[in-house]
PDB file of C-alpha atoms in Angstrom:
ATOM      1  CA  UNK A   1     -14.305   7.629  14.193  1.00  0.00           C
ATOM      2  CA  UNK A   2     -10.352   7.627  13.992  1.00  0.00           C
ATOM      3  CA  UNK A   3      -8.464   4.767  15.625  1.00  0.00           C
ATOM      4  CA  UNK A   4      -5.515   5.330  17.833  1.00  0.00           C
ATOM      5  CA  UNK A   5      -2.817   3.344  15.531  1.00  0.00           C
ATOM      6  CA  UNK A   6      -1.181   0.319  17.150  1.00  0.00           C
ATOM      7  CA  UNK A   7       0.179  -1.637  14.403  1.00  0.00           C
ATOM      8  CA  UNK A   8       3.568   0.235  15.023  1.00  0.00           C
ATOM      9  CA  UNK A   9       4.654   2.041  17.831  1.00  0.00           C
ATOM     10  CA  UNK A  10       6.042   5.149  15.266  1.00  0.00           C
ATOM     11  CA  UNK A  11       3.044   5.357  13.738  1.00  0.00           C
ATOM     12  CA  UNK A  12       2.048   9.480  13.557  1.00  0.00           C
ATOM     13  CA  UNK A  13      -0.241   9.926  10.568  1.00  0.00           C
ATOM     14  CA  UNK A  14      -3.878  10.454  10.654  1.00  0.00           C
ATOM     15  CA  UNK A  15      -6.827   9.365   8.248  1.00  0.00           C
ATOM     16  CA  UNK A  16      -8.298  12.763   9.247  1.00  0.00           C
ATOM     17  CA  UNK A  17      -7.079  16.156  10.173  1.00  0.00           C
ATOM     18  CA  UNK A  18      -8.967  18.230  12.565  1.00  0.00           C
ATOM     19  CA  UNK A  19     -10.118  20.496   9.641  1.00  0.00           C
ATOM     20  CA  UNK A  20     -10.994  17.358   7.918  1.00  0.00           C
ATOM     21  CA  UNK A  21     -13.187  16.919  11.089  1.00  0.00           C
ATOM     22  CA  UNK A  22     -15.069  20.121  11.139  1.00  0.00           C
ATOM     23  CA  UNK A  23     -15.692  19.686   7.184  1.00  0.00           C
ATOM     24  CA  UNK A  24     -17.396  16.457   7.906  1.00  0.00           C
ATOM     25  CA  UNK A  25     -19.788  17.502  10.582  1.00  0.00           C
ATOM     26  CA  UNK A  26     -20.862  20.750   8.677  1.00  0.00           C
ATOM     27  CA  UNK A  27     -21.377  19.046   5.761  1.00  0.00           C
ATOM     28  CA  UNK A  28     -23.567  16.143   7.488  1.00  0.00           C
ATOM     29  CA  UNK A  29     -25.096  18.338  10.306  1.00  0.00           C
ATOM     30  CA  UNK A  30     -26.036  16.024  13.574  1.00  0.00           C
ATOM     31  CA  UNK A  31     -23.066  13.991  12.590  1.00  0.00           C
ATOM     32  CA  UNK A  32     -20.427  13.704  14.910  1.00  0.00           C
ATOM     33  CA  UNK A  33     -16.616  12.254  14.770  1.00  0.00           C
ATOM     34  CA  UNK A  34     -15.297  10.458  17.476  1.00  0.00           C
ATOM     35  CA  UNK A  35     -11.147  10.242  18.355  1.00  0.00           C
ATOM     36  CA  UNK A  36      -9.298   7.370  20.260  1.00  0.00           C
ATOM     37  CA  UNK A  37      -7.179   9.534  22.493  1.00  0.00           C
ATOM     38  CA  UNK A  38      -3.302   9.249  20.994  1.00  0.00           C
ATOM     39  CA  UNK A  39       0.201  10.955  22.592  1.00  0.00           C
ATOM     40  CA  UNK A  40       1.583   9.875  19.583  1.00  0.00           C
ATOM     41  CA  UNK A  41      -0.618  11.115  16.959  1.00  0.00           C
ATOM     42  CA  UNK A  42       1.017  14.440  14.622  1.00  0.00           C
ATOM     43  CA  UNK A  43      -2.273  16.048  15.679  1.00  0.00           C
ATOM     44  CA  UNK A  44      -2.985  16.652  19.343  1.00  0.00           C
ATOM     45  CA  UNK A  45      -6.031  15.583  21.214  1.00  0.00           C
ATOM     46  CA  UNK A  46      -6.563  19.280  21.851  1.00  0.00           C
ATOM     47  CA  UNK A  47      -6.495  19.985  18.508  1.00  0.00           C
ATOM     48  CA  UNK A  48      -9.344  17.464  17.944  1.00  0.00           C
ATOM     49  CA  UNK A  49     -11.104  19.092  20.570  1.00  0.00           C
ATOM     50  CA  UNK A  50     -10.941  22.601  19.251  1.00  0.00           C
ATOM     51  CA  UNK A  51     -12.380  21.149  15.427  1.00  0.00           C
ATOM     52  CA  UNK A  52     -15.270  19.568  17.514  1.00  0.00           C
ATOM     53  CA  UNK A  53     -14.615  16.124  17.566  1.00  0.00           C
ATOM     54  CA  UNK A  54     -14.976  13.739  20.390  1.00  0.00           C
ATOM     55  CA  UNK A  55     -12.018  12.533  22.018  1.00  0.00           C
ATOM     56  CA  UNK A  56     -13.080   9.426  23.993  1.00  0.00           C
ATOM     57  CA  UNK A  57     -11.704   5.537  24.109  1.00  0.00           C
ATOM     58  CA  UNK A  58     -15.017   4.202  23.089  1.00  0.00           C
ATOM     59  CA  UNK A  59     -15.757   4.154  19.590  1.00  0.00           C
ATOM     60  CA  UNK A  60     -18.563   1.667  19.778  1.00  0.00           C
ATOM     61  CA  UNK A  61     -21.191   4.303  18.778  1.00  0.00           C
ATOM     62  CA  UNK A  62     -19.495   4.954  15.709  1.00  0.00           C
ATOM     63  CA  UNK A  63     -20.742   3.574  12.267  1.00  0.00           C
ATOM     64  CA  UNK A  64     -17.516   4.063  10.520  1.00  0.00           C
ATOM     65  CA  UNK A  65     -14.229   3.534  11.923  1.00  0.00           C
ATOM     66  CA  UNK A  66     -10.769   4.995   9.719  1.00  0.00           C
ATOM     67  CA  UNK A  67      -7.051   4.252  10.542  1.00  0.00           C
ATOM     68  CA  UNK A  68      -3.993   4.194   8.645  1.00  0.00           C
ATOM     69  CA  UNK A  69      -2.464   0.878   9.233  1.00  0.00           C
ATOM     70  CA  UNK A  70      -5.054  -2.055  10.474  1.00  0.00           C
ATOM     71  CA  UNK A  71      -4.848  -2.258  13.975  1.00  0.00           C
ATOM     72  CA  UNK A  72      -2.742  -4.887  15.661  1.00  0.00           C
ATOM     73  CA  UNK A  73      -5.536  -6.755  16.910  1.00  0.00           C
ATOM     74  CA  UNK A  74      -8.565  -7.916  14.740  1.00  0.00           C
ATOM     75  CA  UNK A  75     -10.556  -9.444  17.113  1.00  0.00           C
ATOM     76  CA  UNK A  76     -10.664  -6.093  19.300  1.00  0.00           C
ATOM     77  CA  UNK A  77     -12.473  -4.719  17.311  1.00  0.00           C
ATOM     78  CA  UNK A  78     -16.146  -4.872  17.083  1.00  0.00           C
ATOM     79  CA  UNK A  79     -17.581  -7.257  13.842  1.00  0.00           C
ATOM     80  CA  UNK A  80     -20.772  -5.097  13.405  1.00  0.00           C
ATOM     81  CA  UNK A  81     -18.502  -2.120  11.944  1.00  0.00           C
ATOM     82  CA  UNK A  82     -17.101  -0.733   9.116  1.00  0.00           C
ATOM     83  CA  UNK A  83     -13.389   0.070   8.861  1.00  0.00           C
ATOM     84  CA  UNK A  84     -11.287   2.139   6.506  1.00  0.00           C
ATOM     85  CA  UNK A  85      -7.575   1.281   6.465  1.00  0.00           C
ATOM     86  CA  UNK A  86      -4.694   2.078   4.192  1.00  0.00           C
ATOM     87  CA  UNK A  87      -3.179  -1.385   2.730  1.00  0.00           C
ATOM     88  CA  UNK A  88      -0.087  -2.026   0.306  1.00  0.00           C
ATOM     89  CA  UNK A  89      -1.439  -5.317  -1.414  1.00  0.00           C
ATOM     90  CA  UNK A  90       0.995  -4.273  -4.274  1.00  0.00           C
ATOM     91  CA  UNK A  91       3.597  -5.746  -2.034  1.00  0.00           C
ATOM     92  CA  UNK A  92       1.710  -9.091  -1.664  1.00  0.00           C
ATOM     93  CA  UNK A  93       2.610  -8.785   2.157  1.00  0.00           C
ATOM     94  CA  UNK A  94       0.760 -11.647   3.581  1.00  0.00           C
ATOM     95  CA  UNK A  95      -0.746  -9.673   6.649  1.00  0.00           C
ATOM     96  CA  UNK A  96      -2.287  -7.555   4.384  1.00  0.00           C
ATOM     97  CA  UNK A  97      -3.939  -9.509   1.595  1.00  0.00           C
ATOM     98  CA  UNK A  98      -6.923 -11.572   4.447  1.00  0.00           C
TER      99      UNK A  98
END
């Protein structure tokens, strides 16, 4: 599943494109990927759509979660998951080295 990014408000990258998408359900057939609907996103919702993937809010059926930042809120998010974010613990930024 991708995560709609909330860590900062001008935030547009994605840990998947929509090609990236379609590539992971055809090569893991009866996958699926699910999308946190985002205005703010580079990619559109549409273009989500069109790849295959689920747009929906709920991404509690999802095994893996990916984002690019963590989110802004730990405890949303559900402690029986995994999650893939980008980090820079190079920078020793407190926030990012729990």
């Amino acid at each position: 599943a991708i995560l709609r990014e909330s860590y900062d408000k001008w935030e547009r990258r994605a840990p998947l494109t929509p090609s990236q998408c379609e590539e992971v359900m055809q090569s893991f057939p009866g996958s699926r990927v699910l999308v946190q609907p985002s205005s703010h996103r580079i990619f559109s919702d549409t273009a989500y759509e069109r790849a295959g993937a689920f747009v929906q809010e709920d991404l509690s059926s999802a095994d893996v979660i990916l984002g690019v930042k963590r989110p802004r809120s730990l405890e949303a998010l559900p402690s029986d998951k995994t999650f893939m974010f980008f980090s820079h613990v190079i920078k020793g930024q407190p926030e990012n080295m729990g």
